[in-house]
Coordinates of C-alpha atoms and ligand atoms in Angstrom, one line a residue:
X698 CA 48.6 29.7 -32.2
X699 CA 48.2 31.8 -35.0
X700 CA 46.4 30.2 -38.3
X701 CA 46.1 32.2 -41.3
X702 CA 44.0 30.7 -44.7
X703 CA 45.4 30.9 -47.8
X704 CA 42.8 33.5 -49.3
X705 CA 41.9 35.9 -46.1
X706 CA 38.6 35.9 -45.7
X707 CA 36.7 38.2 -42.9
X708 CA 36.7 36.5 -39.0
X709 CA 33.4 34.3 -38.3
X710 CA 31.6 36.7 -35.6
X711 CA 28.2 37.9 -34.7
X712 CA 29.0 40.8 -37.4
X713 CA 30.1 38.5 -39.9
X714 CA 27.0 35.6 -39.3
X715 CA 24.7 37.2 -41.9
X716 CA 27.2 36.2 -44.7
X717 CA 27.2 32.4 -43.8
X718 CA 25.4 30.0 -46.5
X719 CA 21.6 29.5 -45.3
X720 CA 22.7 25.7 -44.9
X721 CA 25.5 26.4 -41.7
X722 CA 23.0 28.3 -39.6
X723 CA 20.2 26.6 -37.9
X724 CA 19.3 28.2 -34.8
X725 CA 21.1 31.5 -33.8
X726 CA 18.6 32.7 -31.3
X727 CA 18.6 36.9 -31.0
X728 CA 16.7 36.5 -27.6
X729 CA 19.6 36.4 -25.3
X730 CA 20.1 33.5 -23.9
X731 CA 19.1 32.4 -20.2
X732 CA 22.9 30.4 -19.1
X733 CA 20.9 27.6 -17.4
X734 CA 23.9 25.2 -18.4
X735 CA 27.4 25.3 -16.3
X736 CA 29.8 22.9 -18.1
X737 CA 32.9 21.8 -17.0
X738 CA 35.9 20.9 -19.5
X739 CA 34.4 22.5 -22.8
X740 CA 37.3 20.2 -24.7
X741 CA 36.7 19.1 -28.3
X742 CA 34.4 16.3 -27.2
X743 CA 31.6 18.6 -25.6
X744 CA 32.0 21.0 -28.3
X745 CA 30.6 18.3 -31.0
X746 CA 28.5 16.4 -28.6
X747 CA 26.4 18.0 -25.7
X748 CA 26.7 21.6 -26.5
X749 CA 25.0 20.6 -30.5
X750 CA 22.5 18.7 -28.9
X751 CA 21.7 22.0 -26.7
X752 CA 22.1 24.4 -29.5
X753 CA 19.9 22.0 -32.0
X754 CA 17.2 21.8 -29.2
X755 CA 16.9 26.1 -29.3
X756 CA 14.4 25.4 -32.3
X757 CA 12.0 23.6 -29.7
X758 CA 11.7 26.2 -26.8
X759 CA 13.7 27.3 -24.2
X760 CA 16.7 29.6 -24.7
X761 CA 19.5 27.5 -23.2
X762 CA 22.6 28.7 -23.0
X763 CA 26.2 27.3 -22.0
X764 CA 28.6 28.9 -19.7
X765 CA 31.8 26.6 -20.3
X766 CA 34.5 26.5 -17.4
X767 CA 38.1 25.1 -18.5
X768 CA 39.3 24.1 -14.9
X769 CA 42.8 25.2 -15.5
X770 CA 44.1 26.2 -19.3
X771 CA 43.3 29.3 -20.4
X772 CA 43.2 28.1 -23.6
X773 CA 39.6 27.4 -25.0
X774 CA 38.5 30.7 -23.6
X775 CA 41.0 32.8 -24.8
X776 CA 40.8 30.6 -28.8
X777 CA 36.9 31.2 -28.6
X778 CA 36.5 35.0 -27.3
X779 CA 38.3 35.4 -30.4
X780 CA 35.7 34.9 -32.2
X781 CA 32.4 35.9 -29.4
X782 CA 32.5 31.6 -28.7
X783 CA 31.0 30.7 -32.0
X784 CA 32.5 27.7 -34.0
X785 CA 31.6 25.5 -36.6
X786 CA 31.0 21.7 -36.3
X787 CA 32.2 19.9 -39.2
X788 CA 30.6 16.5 -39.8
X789 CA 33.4 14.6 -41.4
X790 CA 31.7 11.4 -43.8
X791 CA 31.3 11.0 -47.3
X792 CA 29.1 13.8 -47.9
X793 CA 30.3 16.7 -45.3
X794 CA 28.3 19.5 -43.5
X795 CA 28.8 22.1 -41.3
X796 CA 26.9 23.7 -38.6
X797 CA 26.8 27.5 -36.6
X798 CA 27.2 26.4 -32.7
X799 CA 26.1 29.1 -30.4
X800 CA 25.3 27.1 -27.8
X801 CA 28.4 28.3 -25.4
X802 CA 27.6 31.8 -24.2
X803 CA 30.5 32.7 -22.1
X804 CA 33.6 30.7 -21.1
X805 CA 35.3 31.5 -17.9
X806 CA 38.6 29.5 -16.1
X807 CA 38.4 28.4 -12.5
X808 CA 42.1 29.3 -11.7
X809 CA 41.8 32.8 -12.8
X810 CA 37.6 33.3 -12.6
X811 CA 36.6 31.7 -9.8
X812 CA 34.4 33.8 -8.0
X813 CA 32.5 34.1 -11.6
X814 CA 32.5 30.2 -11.4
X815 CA 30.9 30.2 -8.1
X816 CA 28.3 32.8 -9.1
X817 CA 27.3 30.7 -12.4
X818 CA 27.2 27.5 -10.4
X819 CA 25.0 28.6 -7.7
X820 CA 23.1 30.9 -9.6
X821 CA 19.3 29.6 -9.3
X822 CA 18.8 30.2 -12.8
X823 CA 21.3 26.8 -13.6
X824 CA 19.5 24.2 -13.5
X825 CA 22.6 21.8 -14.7
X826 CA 26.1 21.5 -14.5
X827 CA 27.5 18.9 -17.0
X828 CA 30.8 17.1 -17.0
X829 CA 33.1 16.1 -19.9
X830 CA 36.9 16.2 -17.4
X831 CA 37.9 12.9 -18.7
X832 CA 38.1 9.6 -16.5
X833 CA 41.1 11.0 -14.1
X834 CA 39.5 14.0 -13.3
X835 CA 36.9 12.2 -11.0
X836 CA 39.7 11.2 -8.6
X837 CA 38.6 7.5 -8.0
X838 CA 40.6 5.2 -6.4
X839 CA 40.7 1.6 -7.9
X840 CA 37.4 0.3 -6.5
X841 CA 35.6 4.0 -8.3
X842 CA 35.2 5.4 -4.7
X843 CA 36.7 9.2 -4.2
X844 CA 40.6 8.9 -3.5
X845 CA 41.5 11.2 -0.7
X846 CA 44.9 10.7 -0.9
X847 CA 44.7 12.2 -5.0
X848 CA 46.8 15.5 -5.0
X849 CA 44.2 17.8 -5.7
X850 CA 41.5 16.6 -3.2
X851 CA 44.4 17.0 -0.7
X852 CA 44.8 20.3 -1.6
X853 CA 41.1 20.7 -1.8
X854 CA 40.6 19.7 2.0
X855 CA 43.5 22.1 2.5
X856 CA 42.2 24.8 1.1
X857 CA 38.3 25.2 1.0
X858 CA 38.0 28.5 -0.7
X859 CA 40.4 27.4 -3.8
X860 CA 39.2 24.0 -4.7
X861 CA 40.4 23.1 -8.4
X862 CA 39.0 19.3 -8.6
X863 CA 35.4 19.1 -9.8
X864 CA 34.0 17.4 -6.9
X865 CA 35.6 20.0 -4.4
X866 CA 34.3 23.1 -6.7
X867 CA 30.6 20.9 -7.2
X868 CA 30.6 20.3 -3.4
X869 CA 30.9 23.9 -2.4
X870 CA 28.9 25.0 -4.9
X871 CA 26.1 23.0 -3.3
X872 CA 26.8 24.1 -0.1
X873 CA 26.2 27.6 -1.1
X874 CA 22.6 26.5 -2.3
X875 CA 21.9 24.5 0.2
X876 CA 22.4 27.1 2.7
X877 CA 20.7 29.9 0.3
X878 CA 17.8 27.2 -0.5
X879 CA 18.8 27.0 -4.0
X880 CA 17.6 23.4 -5.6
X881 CA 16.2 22.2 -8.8
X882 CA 19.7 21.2 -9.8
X883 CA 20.7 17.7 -12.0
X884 CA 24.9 16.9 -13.0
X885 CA 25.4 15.0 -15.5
X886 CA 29.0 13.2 -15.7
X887 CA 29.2 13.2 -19.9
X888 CA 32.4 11.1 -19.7
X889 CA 33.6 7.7 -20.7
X890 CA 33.0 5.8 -16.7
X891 CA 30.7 2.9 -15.9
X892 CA 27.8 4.5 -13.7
X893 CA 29.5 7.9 -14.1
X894 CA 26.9 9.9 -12.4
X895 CA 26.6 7.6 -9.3
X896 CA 29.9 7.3 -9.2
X897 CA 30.3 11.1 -9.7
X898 CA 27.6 11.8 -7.0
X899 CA 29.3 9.3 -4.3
X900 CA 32.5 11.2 -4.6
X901 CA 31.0 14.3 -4.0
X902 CA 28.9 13.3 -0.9
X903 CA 31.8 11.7 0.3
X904 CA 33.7 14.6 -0.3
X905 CA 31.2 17.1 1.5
X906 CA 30.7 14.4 4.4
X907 CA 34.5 15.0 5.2
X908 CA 33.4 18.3 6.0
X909 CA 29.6 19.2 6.7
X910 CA 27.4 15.9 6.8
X911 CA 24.0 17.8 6.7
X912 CA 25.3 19.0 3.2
X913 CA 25.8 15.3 2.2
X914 CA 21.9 14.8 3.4
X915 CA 21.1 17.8 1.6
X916 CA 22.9 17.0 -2.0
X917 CA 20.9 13.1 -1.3
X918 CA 18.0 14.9 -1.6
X919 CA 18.0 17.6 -3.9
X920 CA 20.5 16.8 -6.1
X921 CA 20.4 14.5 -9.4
X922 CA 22.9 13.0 -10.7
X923 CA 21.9 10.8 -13.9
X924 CA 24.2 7.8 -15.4
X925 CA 24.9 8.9 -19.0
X926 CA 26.4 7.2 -22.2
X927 CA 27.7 9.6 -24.6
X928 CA 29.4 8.5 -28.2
X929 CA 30.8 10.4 -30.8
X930 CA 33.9 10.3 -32.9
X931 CA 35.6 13.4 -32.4
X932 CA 39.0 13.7 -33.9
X933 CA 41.4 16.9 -32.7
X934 CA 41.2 19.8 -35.1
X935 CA 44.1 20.8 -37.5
X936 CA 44.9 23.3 -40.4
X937 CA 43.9 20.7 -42.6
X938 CA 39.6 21.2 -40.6
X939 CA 40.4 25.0 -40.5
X940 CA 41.3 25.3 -44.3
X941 CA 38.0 22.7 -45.5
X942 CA 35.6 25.1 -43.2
X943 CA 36.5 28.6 -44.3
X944 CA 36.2 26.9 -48.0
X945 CA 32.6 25.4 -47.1
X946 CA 31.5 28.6 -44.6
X947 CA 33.8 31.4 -46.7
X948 CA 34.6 32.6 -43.1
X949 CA 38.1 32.7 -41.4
X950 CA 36.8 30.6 -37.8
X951 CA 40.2 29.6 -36.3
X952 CA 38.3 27.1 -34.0
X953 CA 35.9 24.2 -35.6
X954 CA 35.4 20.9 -34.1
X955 CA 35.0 17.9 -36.1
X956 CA 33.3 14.8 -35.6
X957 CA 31.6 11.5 -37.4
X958 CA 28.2 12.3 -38.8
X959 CA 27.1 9.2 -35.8
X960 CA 26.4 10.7 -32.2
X961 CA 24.7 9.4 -29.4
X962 CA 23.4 10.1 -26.3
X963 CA 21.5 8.4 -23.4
X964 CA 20.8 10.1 -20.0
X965 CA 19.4 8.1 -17.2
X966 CA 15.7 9.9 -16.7
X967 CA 16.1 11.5 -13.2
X968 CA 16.7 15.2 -13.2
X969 CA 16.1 18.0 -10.3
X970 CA 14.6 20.6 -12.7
X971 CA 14.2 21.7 -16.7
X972 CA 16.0 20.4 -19.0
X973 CA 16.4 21.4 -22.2
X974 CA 14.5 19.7 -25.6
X975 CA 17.0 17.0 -25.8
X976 CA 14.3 14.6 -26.3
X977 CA 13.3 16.6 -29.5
X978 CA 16.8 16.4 -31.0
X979 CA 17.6 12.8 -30.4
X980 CA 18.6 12.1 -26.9
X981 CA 17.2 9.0 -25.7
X982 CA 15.9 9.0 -21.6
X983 CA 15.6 5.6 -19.8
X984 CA 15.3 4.4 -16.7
X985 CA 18.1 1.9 -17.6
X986 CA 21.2 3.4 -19.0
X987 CA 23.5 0.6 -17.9
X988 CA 22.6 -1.8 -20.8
X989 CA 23.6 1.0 -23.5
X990 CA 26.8 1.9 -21.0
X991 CA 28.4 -1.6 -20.9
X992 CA 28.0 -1.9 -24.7
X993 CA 29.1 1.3 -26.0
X994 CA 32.4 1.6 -23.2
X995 CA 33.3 -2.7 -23.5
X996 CA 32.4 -2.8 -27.6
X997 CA 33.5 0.6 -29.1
X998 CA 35.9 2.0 -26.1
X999 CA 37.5 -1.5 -25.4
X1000 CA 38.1 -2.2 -28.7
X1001 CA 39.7 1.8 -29.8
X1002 CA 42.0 1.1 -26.9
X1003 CA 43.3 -2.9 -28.2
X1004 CA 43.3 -1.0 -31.6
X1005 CA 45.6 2.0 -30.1
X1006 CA 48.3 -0.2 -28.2
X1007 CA 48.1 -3.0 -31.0
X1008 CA 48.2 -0.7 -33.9
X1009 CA 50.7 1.7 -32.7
X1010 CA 52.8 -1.3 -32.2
X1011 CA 52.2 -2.2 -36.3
X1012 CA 53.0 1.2 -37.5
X1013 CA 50.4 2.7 -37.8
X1014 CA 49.2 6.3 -36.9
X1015 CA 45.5 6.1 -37.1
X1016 CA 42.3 4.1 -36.8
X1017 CA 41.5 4.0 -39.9
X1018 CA 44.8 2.8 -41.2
X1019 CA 44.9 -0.4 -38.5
X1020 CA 41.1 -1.5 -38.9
X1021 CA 41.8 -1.6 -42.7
X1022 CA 44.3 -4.3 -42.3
X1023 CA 42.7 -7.6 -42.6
X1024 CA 44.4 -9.2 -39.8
X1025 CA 43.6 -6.5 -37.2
X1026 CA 40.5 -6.2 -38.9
X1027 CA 39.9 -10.0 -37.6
X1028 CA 40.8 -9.6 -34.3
X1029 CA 38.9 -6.6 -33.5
X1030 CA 36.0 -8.2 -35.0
X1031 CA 36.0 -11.5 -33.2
X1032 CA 37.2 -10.0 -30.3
X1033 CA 34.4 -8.2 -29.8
X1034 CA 32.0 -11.2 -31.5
X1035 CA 33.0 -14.1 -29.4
X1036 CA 34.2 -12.3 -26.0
X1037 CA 32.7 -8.8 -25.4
X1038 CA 29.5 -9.5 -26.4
X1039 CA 29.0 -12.1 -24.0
X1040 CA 30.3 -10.2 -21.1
X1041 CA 27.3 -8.3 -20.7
X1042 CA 23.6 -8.0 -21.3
X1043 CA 22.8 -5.3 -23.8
X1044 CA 19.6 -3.7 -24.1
X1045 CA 16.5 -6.1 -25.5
X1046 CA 16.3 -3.4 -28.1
X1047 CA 19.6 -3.4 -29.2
X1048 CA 21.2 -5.6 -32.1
X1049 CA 24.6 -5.9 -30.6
X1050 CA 25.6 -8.1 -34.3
X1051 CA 24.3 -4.6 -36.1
X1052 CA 26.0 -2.6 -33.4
X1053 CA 29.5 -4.3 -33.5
X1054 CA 29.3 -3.9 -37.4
X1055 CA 28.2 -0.6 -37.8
X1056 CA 31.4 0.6 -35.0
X1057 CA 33.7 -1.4 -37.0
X1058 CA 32.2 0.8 -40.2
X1059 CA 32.8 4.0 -38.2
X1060 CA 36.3 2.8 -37.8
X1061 CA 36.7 2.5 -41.4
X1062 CA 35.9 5.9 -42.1
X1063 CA 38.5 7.1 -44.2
X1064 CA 37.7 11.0 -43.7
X1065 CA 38.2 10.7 -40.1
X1066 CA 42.2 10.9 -38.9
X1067 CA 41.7 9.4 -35.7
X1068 CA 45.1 9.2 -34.0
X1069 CA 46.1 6.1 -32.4
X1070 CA 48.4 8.0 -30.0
X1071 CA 45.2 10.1 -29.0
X1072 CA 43.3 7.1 -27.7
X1073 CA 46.6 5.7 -26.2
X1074 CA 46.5 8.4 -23.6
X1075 CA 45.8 7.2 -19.9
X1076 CA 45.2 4.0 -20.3
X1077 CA 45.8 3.3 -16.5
X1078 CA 42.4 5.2 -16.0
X1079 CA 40.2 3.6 -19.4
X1080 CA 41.5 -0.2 -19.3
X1081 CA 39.4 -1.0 -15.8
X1082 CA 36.2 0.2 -18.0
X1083 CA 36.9 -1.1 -21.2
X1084 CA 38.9 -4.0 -20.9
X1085 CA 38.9 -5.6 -17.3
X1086 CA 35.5 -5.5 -16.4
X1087 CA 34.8 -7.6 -19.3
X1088 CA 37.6 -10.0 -18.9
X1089 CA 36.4 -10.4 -15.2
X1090 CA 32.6 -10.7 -16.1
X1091 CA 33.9 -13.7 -18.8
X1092 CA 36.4 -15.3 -16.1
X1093 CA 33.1 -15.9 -13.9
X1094 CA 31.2 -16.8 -16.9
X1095 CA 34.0 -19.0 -18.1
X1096 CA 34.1 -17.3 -21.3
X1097 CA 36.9 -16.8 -23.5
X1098 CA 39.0 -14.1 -22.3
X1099 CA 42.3 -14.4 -25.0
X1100 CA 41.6 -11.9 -27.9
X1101 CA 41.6 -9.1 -24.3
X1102 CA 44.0 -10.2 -22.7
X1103 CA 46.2 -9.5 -25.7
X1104 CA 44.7 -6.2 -25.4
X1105 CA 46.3 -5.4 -22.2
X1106 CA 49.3 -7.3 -23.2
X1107 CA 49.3 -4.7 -25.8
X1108 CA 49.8 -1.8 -23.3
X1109 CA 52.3 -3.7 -21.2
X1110 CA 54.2 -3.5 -24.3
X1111 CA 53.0 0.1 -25.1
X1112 CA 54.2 0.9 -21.5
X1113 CA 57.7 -1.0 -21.5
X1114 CA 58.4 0.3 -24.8
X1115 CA 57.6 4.1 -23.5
X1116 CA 60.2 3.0 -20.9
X1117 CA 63.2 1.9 -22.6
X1118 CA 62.8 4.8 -25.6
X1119 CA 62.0 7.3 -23.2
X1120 CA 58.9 7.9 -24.9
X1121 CA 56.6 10.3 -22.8
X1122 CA 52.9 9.1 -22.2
X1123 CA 50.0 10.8 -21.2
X1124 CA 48.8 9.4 -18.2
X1125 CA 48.1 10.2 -14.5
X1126 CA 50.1 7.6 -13.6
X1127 CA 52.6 7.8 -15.7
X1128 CA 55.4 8.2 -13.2
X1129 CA 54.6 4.6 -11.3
X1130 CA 54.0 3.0 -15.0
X1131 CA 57.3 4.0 -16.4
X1132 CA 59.0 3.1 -13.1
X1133 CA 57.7 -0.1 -13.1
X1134 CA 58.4 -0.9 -16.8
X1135 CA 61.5 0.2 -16.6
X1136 CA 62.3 -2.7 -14.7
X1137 CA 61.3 -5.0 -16.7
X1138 CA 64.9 -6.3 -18.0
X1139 CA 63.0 -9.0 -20.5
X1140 CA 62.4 -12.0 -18.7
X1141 CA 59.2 -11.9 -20.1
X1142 CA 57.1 -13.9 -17.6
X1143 CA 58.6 -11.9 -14.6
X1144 CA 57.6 -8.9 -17.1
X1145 CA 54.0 -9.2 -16.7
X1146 CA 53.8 -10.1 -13.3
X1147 CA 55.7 -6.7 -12.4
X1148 CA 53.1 -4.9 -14.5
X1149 CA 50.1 -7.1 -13.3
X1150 CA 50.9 -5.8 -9.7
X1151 CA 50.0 -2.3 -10.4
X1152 CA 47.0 -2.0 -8.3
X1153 CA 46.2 1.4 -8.9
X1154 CA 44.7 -0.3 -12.4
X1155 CA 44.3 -4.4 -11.7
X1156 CA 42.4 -5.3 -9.1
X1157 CA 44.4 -8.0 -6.9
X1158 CA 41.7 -10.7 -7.1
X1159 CA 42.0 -10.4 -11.2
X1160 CA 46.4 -10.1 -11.3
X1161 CA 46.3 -13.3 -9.6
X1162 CA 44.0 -15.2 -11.2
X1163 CA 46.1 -17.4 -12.9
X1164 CA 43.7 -18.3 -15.8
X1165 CA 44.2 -14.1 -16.8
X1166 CA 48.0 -14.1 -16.2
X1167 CA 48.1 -17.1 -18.3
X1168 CA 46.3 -15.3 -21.1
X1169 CA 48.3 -12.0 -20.7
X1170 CA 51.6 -13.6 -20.4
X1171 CA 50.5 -15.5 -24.0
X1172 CA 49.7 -12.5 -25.3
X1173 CA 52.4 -10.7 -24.4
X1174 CA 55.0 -13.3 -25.5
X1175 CA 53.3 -13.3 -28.6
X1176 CA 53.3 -9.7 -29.5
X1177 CA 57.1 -9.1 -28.6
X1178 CA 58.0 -9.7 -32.0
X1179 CA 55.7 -7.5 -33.6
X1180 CA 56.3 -5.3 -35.8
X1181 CA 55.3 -3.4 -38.9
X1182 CA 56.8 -6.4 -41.2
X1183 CA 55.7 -9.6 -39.8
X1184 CA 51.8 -8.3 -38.8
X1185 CA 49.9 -10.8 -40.4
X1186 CA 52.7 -13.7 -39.2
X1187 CA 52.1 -12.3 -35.2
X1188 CA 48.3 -11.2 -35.5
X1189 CA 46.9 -14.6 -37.5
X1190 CA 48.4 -16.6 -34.3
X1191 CA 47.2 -15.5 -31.3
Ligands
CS2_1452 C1 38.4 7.2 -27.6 C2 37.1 7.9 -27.2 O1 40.2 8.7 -27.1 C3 39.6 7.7 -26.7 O2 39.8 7.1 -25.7 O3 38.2 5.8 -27.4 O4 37.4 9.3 -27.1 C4 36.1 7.6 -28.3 O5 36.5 8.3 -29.5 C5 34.7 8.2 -27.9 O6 34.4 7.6 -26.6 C6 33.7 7.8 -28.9 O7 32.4 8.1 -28.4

């Protein structure tokens, strides 16, 4: 895609750095940097998040660079090369600012690079591979254990020497320094799963046991893989972020990333090797990142996703337009007041009141264009973490559970809807969800039932616990008038 500004101005690159305002650069090291960092799926989300937090830690030691691998678009490589991988990060809020990356190094794509892959991954100079492939590329089955019936780990086991699922590419990679004696490695799962690294570190012992069990022993035993909680509004980029940053940096860069001014990061303290400063530049270690997990994926990730299929279903485009109407406003809020916050324990430390206020002020951020349909996208893979495990946690606490059940009523709808418009979604099961809602011929009862027997996403002990499919059915019965005229009338009675 070609993006021209209205007034040319010269291409941001190396050459062109020395005319950026002293206030964009902060650390552009000349020493070149040591690629101790293999990341894969260097989407918008790692560009704000992880690879800043690297880049800002340069000013504390250590010269860490990133070598991103896209698993299969060619896209991110080819946009960045453009432009020798430097970007700007645009901190969208009332007062903006923008910031030189330079963290990413070199980008590379498995399917056409993958003896380059290889050699970055088991080079014994990386001492971590991070993760940001979204919740579906970990090929879990329901119960988070690896799936070896998912496409790609089929072909995986079918074809050793061309694996294109992370876990396949991971395992190999540690077989290869295994059997060179290469350790002093940690992985670190950056994405939005409940115990993503444990979970990310089964799957890939499980994967390697199918093949060489004294790898499996090996990885148990050399390997780290940390539990993570990682938060950061970051909203796709458009023309609209491309014009704003050559006005602020006076530099044509075709590829910034924008994000809120609030980011966060917590990484479970157990690492196989150096690491860069993180701790200098805000990253918090813990022994115990599940407190933080739970909070951030049930209170800010369960309630985007009731704000996606609800909203959507009001008219409206983004999250900053639904949370500004009162009534949705209200259900968010004691949604997450009187039902998600007693599904869990948070951290001693943490104010969950303050917490739930200050995501509901992010929300509100009017600079941020958030898109609903963005957050809508596989829902069949984000609902277990950010809706169902709380709704089950509250069913054996005998909490409320009403104000998240109409959340997934809200997708049934999203999904039946989809169905009958022909409306394509984004979702790795989208094939089995459509099917299924197609059938659904309005008997609204019969409806959810169809939809609750999905077991790819509900577990069976939850679609027939009657007490939930009482609550959904409600929910959904209540929301099938809804519209963009009668909000208030649907929203104040549930
Ligand atoms: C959003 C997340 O798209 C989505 O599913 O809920 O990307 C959310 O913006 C981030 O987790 C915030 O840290």
């Amino acid at each position: 895609m070609e993006w021209t500004n209205s007034v040319e101005k010269q291409r941001l690159n190396k050459q062109t750095l020395a005319l950026l305002p002293s206030s964009v650069i902060h650390n552009v090291s000349s020493a070149k940097a040591e690629i101790g960092i293999v990341h894969l799926g260097p989407g918008a989300f790692h560009r704000a998040h992880q690879a800043v937090y690297t880049d800002n830690a340069m000013e504390f030691g250590g010269n860490w660079g990133i070598c991103a691998v896209s698993m299969r678009s060619t896209g991110v490589r080819d946009e960045l090369a453009e432009q020798e991988n430097l970007y700007t990060l645009a901190i969208i809020d009332e007062n903006p600012s923008y910031q030189l990356i330079s963290a990413i190094k070199e980008v590379l794509v498995l399917g056409e690079q993958r003896q380059q892959v290889m050699a970055r991954l088991t080079a014994a100079t990386t001492h971590i591979v991070s993760l940001t492939i979204t919740e579906k590329g970990y090929c879990l089955d329901g119960k988070g254990l690896l799936d070896t019936a998912h496409a790609d780990i089929v072909h995986d086991l079918a074809n050793p020497a061309e694996p294109r699922s992370a876990i396949a590419l991971l395992a190999t990679a540690l077989k290869i320094r295994m059997q060179q004696g290469i350790d002093q490695l940690t992985i670190i799962s950056c994405d939005n799963l409940a115990d993503n690294g444990a979970k990310l570190g089964k799957a890939i012992v499980a994967f390697a046991t199918l093949s060489d069990k004294t790898l499996a022993e090996w990885i148990s035993l050399n390997v780290c893989f940390p539990n993570t909680m990682v938060d950061s509004i970051t909203p796709a980029s458009n023309d609209e972020l491309r014009a704003r940053v050559a006005e602020a940096i006076q530099l044509q860069d075709n590829w910034p990333i924008q994000r809120e001014a609030f980011t966060q990061w917590v990484i479970e303290d157990h690492f196989s090797g150096p690491r860069p400063a993180w701790d200098k530049v805000g990253v918090t270690f813990t022994q115990n990142v599940s407190g933080y997990e739970k909070a951030k994926l049930r209170l800010l990730n369960g309630s985007h996703s009731t704000l996606a299929y609800l909203g959507l279903r009001c008219g409206f485009e983004t999250v900053n337009e639904g949370i500004s109407h009162p009534a949705l406003f209200k259900l968010v809020k004691t949604m997450l007041v009187e039902e998600v916050k007693v599904s869990f324990n948070a951290p001693d430390e943490l104010d969950v009141d303050a917490y739930i206020d200050a995501i509901l002020k992010r929300y509100s951020n009017r600079h941020i264009r958030h898109l609903l349909s963005q957050i809508a996208w596989d829902g069949s893979q984000k609902l277990p973490f950010r809706l169902l495990g709380s709704i089950q946690d509250n069913l054996a606490k005998g909490n409320s559970i009403t104000l998240m059940a109409v959340g997934v009523a809200a997708w049934l709808h999203f999904l039946v809807t989809a169905a009958k418009t022909n409306l394509k979604i984004v979702d790795p099961l989208a094939d089995k969800l459509i099917s299924e809602a197609a059938y659904c011929a309005g008997n609204l009862a019969d409806d959810v039932l169809r939809l609750l027997a999905i077991s790819q996403v509900f577990p069976t002990t939850l679609a027939t616990n009657q007490h939930f499919v009482n609550a959904v059915t409600n929910g959904y019965l209540a929301l099938s008038n809804l519209n963009p005229t009668n909000i208030d009338e649907v929203i104040e009675g549930l």
